[in-house]
């Protein structure tokens, strides 16, 4: 990567690996981002040749945008919250259905400094990955992580790295 890239080196190096691996695998990827606000998309498009892999990205920060752009049910958001496995599963599935991608990753979380609760403290981030064709019948995979970070930027950096890892074949 050239020294003039805009994002931290660890993110740029991992994005390069994602683009290379998915190019070799012949896969297109899409992302649905909330708390990362487009950082995953930015990391992928920082890589020369990423157009061979990166199909599109959705930045759905507001709950209404998750509903409108990705067809996330308002019932899911009202029942489980935007920072839930159920929500990111729906986001990933919606991104996959609305794109020409083979795999989608969705991210939602609480980057802080406010907004956390006892059950979902600052640093809670949920991820899901959905694939168009897979041995599991295309069912999304999900996980909840708790990132320790002293700043909003650090939590978003860690979430971006995790999302990029999920895009590796």
Short mmCIF file of C-alpha atoms in Angstrom, two decimals:
data_model
loop_
_atom_site.label_atom_id
_atom_site.label_comp_id
_atom_site.label_asym_id
_atom_site.label_seq_id
_atom_site.Cartn_x
_atom_site.Cartn_y
_atom_site.Cartn_z
CA UNK A 1 0.00 0.00 0.00
CA UNK A 2 1.28 3.48 -0.75
CA UNK A 3 2.27 5.58 2.25
CA UNK A 4 -0.37 8.19 1.39
CA UNK A 5 -3.40 6.04 2.24
CA UNK A 6 -5.95 7.64 4.53
CA UNK A 7 -6.64 4.80 6.96
CA UNK A 8 -4.42 3.09 9.57
CA UNK A 9 -1.88 0.64 8.19
CA UNK A 10 -3.45 -2.42 9.87
CA UNK A 11 -6.80 -1.70 8.19
CA UNK A 12 -5.19 -1.06 4.79
CA UNK A 13 -3.14 -4.25 4.93
CA UNK A 14 -6.16 -6.36 5.85
CA UNK A 15 -8.28 -4.70 3.15
CA UNK A 16 -5.55 -5.59 0.62
CA UNK A 17 -5.74 -9.22 1.79
CA UNK A 18 -9.54 -9.19 1.44
CA UNK A 19 -9.39 -7.81 -2.10
CA UNK A 20 -6.66 -10.26 -3.15
CA UNK A 21 -8.33 -13.32 -1.60
CA UNK A 22 -11.78 -12.50 -2.98
CA UNK A 23 -10.37 -11.73 -6.43
CA UNK A 24 -8.70 -15.15 -6.43
CA UNK A 25 -11.94 -16.76 -5.22
CA UNK A 26 -13.99 -14.91 -7.85
CA UNK A 27 -16.27 -13.47 -5.16
CA UNK A 28 -18.04 -10.11 -5.01
CA UNK A 29 -18.62 -8.57 -1.57
CA UNK A 30 -21.02 -6.03 -0.13
CA UNK A 31 -21.19 -4.41 3.31
CA UNK A 32 -23.98 -2.94 5.42
CA UNK A 33 -22.48 -0.58 7.98
CA UNK A 34 -23.90 1.30 10.91
CA UNK A 35 -21.39 2.23 13.64
CA UNK A 36 -18.43 2.02 11.27
CA UNK A 37 -20.05 4.70 9.09
CA UNK A 38 -18.45 3.58 5.84
CA UNK A 39 -14.97 2.74 7.15
CA UNK A 40 -15.13 -0.82 5.79
CA UNK A 41 -16.20 0.47 2.37
CA UNK A 42 -13.47 3.12 2.50
CA UNK A 43 -10.84 0.52 3.39
CA UNK A 44 -11.84 -1.72 0.50
CA UNK A 45 -11.92 1.11 -2.02
CA UNK A 46 -8.49 2.31 -0.85
CA UNK A 47 -7.08 -0.82 -2.54
CA UNK A 48 -6.24 -0.54 -6.24
CA UNK A 49 -8.29 -3.11 -8.16
CA UNK A 50 -11.01 -3.32 -5.52
CA UNK A 51 -13.66 -2.82 -8.20
CA UNK A 52 -13.13 -6.48 -9.13
CA UNK A 53 -14.43 -7.44 -5.66
CA UNK A 54 -16.37 -4.64 -3.97
CA UNK A 55 -19.91 -4.57 -5.35
CA UNK A 56 -21.45 -1.88 -3.13
CA UNK A 57 -21.77 -0.61 0.42
CA UNK A 58 -24.69 0.60 2.48
CA UNK A 59 -24.21 3.05 5.33
CA UNK A 60 -27.43 2.68 7.31
CA UNK A 61 -26.76 4.63 10.46
CA UNK A 62 -30.37 5.53 11.27
CA UNK A 63 -32.86 2.80 12.06
CA UNK A 64 -35.15 4.13 9.34
CA UNK A 65 -32.39 3.64 6.77
CA UNK A 66 -31.94 0.02 7.87
CA UNK A 67 -35.66 -0.47 7.24
CA UNK A 68 -35.79 1.44 3.93
CA UNK A 69 -32.54 0.35 2.29
CA UNK A 70 -32.11 -3.18 3.67
CA UNK A 71 -35.69 -4.20 4.48
CA UNK A 72 -34.96 -4.71 8.18
CA UNK A 73 -38.30 -5.17 9.91
CA UNK A 74 -39.25 -2.46 12.39
CA UNK A 75 -40.37 -5.34 14.66
CA UNK A 76 -36.75 -6.57 14.83
CA UNK A 77 -35.47 -3.13 15.78
CA UNK A 78 -38.25 -2.53 18.32
CA UNK A 79 -37.90 -6.00 19.90
CA UNK A 80 -34.14 -6.57 19.86
CA UNK A 81 -32.64 -3.15 19.04
CA UNK A 82 -30.38 -2.06 16.23
CA UNK A 83 -27.39 -3.48 18.08
CA UNK A 84 -28.50 -7.11 17.99
CA UNK A 85 -27.67 -10.28 16.12
CA UNK A 86 -31.23 -10.29 14.73
CA UNK A 87 -30.75 -6.82 13.26
CA UNK A 88 -27.36 -7.48 11.64
CA UNK A 89 -28.63 -10.81 10.24
CA UNK A 90 -31.45 -8.90 8.57
CA UNK A 91 -29.02 -6.20 7.39
CA UNK A 92 -26.66 -8.77 5.86
CA UNK A 93 -29.51 -10.62 4.16
CA UNK A 94 -30.96 -7.36 2.84
CA UNK A 95 -27.60 -6.25 1.46
CA UNK A 96 -27.12 -9.60 -0.22
CA UNK A 97 -30.60 -9.58 -1.75
CA UNK A 98 -30.19 -6.03 -3.11
CA UNK A 99 -26.75 -6.51 -4.61
CA UNK A 100 -24.92 -8.71 -7.05
CA UNK A 101 -22.54 -9.84 -4.32
CA UNK A 102 -21.75 -13.37 -3.19
CA UNK A 103 -21.14 -12.44 0.44
CA UNK A 104 -22.34 -9.65 2.72
CA UNK A 105 -21.10 -8.46 6.09
CA UNK A 106 -23.17 -6.24 8.37
CA UNK A 107 -21.99 -4.23 11.38
CA UNK A 108 -23.91 -2.36 14.11
CA UNK A 109 -22.69 -1.22 17.49
CA UNK A 110 -22.19 1.34 20.20
CA UNK A 111 -18.97 3.27 19.61
CA UNK A 112 -19.55 5.76 22.40
CA UNK A 113 -18.73 7.75 24.28
CA UNK A 114 -22.43 7.64 25.22
CA UNK A 115 -25.29 5.38 24.26
CA UNK A 116 -24.26 2.31 26.21
CA UNK A 117 -26.45 0.43 28.68
CA UNK A 118 -25.83 -2.24 31.32
CA UNK A 119 -26.70 -4.97 28.81
CA UNK A 120 -25.06 -3.29 25.81
CA UNK A 121 -22.15 -1.18 27.05
CA UNK A 122 -20.04 1.10 24.88
CA UNK A 123 -17.84 -1.11 22.72
CA UNK A 124 -20.59 -3.67 22.01
CA UNK A 125 -20.56 -4.43 18.28
CA UNK A 126 -22.50 -7.12 16.42
CA UNK A 127 -21.55 -8.64 13.08
CA UNK A 128 -23.22 -10.95 10.60
CA UNK A 129 -22.09 -12.60 7.40
CA UNK A 130 -24.45 -13.98 4.76
CA UNK A 131 -23.50 -15.88 1.63
CA UNK A 132 -25.54 -16.46 -1.53
CA UNK A 133 -24.55 -20.10 -1.81
CA UNK A 134 -23.14 -22.19 0.97
CA UNK A 135 -23.46 -25.57 2.61
CA UNK A 136 -25.56 -24.04 5.41
CA UNK A 137 -28.30 -23.04 2.97
CA UNK A 138 -27.24 -19.39 2.97
CA UNK A 139 -28.06 -18.83 6.65
CA UNK A 140 -26.30 -15.80 8.10
CA UNK A 141 -23.61 -16.22 10.74
CA UNK A 142 -23.48 -13.73 13.59
CA UNK A 143 -21.43 -12.74 16.60
CA UNK A 144 -21.40 -10.11 19.32
CA UNK A 145 -18.10 -8.63 20.42
CA UNK A 146 -17.12 -6.26 23.21
CA UNK A 147 -14.23 -4.04 22.16
CA UNK A 148 -12.18 -2.19 24.73
CA UNK A 149 -11.20 1.21 23.56
CA UNK A 150 -10.59 4.52 25.18
CA UNK A 151 -12.04 6.38 22.21
CA UNK A 152 -14.82 6.15 19.67
CA UNK A 153 -12.19 5.99 16.92
CA UNK A 154 -10.51 2.98 18.53
CA UNK A 155 -13.76 1.02 18.83
CA UNK A 156 -14.62 1.80 15.21
CA UNK A 157 -11.10 0.74 14.13
CA UNK A 158 -11.45 -2.61 15.90
CA UNK A 159 -14.93 -3.13 14.43
CA UNK A 160 -13.61 -2.36 10.93
CA UNK A 161 -10.84 -4.93 11.32
CA UNK A 162 -13.29 -7.56 12.51
CA UNK A 163 -15.65 -6.88 9.59
CA UNK A 164 -12.79 -7.13 7.10
CA UNK A 165 -11.74 -10.47 8.61
CA UNK A 166 -15.27 -11.74 8.03
CA UNK A 167 -14.89 -10.92 4.32
CA UNK A 168 -11.95 -13.31 3.92
CA UNK A 169 -12.97 -16.51 2.10
#
